[in-house]
Amino acid sequence: PPKPKPLTKAPNGVPTIIEWRSRRDGGISGRIFGSRNFEEGDRVETSEIVQGEIDNGFVVTTDSGSRYFLSSKSRKEMMNNNVISKPLPKELLNAKPGATIQLTKKKKEEDAKAALE
């Protein structure tokens, strides 16, 4: 059978793993994006890959049934592609590119409290 062609992006609902490496146990490790179970860019290790080509542009399936898209994109590219779901603090909205911003203690406490909710 002909070899499947690599995809340019993850299918809907399939998390992407970047900076990935094959492990001796047959799983992979890398940084995950687009998963409901992890923060963007978290390091993850999968169980053994049992289906799919372990290469950039392919979806693999683990022995536990999880599916992941393997990508050569950089962390910066992945972060730029993801829509920020929380509104930005006004300090960030008004900041010039490359500028240093300073959040007040009150703002830090509000942000910390909101992150726990």
Short mmCIF file of C-alpha atoms in Angstrom, two decimals:
data_model
loop_
_atom_site.label_atom_id
_atom_site.label_comp_id
_atom_site.label_asym_id
_atom_site.label_seq_id
_atom_site.Cartn_x
_atom_site.Cartn_y
_atom_site.Cartn_z
CA PRO A 1 0.00 0.00 0.00
CA PRO A 2 1.17 3.56 -0.66
CA LYS A 3 2.65 5.45 2.27
CA PRO A 4 0.19 8.01 3.74
CA LYS A 5 1.07 11.66 3.20
CA PRO A 6 1.89 13.81 6.23
CA LEU A 7 -0.76 16.28 7.39
CA THR A 8 -0.03 20.00 7.78
CA LYS A 9 -2.13 20.39 10.94
CA ALA A 10 -3.80 18.27 13.59
CA PRO A 11 -7.28 16.94 12.85
CA ASN A 12 -10.02 18.57 14.95
CA GLY A 13 -9.96 17.33 18.53
CA VAL A 14 -6.52 15.68 18.29
CA PRO A 15 -3.88 17.27 20.56
CA THR A 16 -0.49 18.16 19.05
CA ILE A 17 2.86 17.08 20.52
CA ILE A 18 5.94 19.09 19.54
CA GLU A 19 9.64 18.73 20.44
CA TRP A 20 8.89 15.04 20.69
CA ARG A 21 11.26 12.12 21.11
CA SER A 22 10.74 8.38 20.91
CA ARG A 23 11.35 6.58 24.18
CA ARG A 24 12.77 3.10 24.75
CA ASP A 25 9.41 1.83 26.04
CA GLY A 26 7.75 2.65 22.69
CA GLY A 27 6.07 5.84 23.88
CA ILE A 28 7.00 9.42 23.09
CA SER A 29 7.71 12.48 25.21
CA GLY A 30 7.28 16.10 24.22
CA ARG A 31 5.21 19.25 24.73
CA ILE A 32 1.45 19.07 24.27
CA PHE A 33 -0.94 21.65 22.84
CA GLY A 34 -4.69 21.52 22.28
CA SER A 35 -5.51 19.05 25.06
CA ARG A 36 -8.28 19.54 27.60
CA ASN A 37 -6.23 17.54 30.12
CA PHE A 38 -3.03 19.61 30.10
CA GLU A 39 -1.88 23.23 30.06
CA GLU A 40 -0.52 24.44 26.73
CA GLY A 41 3.13 23.42 26.41
CA ASP A 42 3.13 20.95 29.33
CA ARG A 43 5.70 18.16 29.04
CA VAL A 44 4.02 14.78 28.59
CA GLU A 45 5.00 11.15 28.18
CA THR A 46 2.68 8.79 26.34
CA SER A 47 2.17 5.10 26.71
CA GLU A 48 3.40 2.85 23.88
CA ILE A 49 2.52 3.93 20.34
CA VAL A 50 0.64 1.05 18.71
CA GLN A 51 -0.63 2.67 15.51
CA GLY A 52 0.51 5.36 13.09
CA GLU A 53 3.85 6.49 11.76
CA ILE A 54 6.04 8.03 14.44
CA ASP A 55 7.05 11.07 12.40
CA ASN A 56 6.11 14.72 12.00
CA GLY A 57 2.78 15.23 10.28
CA PHE A 58 1.21 11.97 11.42
CA VAL A 59 -1.40 10.99 14.00
CA VAL A 60 -0.35 8.21 16.36
CA THR A 61 -2.46 6.14 18.73
CA THR A 62 -1.23 4.85 22.09
CA ASP A 63 -2.05 1.47 23.61
CA SER A 64 -4.49 3.29 25.92
CA GLY A 65 -6.34 4.67 22.86
CA SER A 66 -5.16 8.29 23.03
CA ARG A 67 -4.44 9.98 19.70
CA TYR A 68 -1.80 12.65 19.13
CA PHE A 69 -0.58 14.64 16.12
CA LEU A 70 3.22 14.86 15.93
CA SER A 71 4.53 18.22 14.72
CA SER A 72 7.85 19.90 14.02
CA LYS A 73 6.42 23.35 14.88
CA SER A 74 8.20 25.42 17.50
CA ARG A 75 6.68 26.41 20.85
CA LYS A 76 6.47 30.00 19.59
CA GLU A 77 4.50 28.92 16.50
CA MET A 78 2.13 26.85 18.64
CA MET A 79 1.56 29.69 21.11
CA ASN A 80 0.93 32.15 18.26
CA ASN A 81 -1.60 29.76 16.69
CA ASN A 82 -3.61 29.36 19.87
CA VAL A 83 -6.36 31.81 20.70
CA ILE A 84 -6.05 33.30 24.17
CA SER A 85 -9.33 32.58 25.90
CA LYS A 86 -8.94 34.94 28.86
CA PRO A 87 -9.07 38.71 28.38
CA LEU A 88 -5.66 40.32 28.69
CA PRO A 89 -5.00 42.65 31.64
CA LYS A 90 -5.09 46.30 30.59
CA GLU A 91 -1.39 46.56 31.47
CA LEU A 92 -0.70 44.11 28.62
CA LEU A 93 -3.15 45.68 26.18
CA ASN A 94 -1.45 49.07 26.51
CA ALA A 95 2.14 47.76 26.57
CA LYS A 96 4.43 48.49 23.65
CA PRO A 97 6.12 45.45 22.03
CA GLY A 98 9.26 44.56 23.97
CA ALA A 99 8.29 46.74 26.93
CA THR A 100 8.49 45.57 30.52
CA ILE A 101 5.22 45.75 32.39
CA GLN A 102 4.67 45.73 36.11
CA LEU A 103 1.53 44.28 37.63
CA THR A 104 0.40 45.66 40.95
CA LYS A 105 0.21 43.40 43.98
CA LYS A 106 -3.58 43.71 43.90
CA LYS A 107 -3.65 42.68 40.23
CA LYS A 108 -1.33 39.71 40.93
CA GLU A 109 -3.63 38.58 43.75
CA GLU A 110 -6.73 38.95 41.53
CA ASP A 111 -5.03 36.94 38.77
CA ALA A 112 -3.94 34.23 41.20
CA LYS A 113 -7.46 33.98 42.63
CA ALA A 114 -8.98 33.84 39.12
CA ALA A 115 -6.56 31.08 38.12
CA LEU A 116 -7.83 28.91 40.99
CA GLU A 117 -11.47 29.28 39.98
#
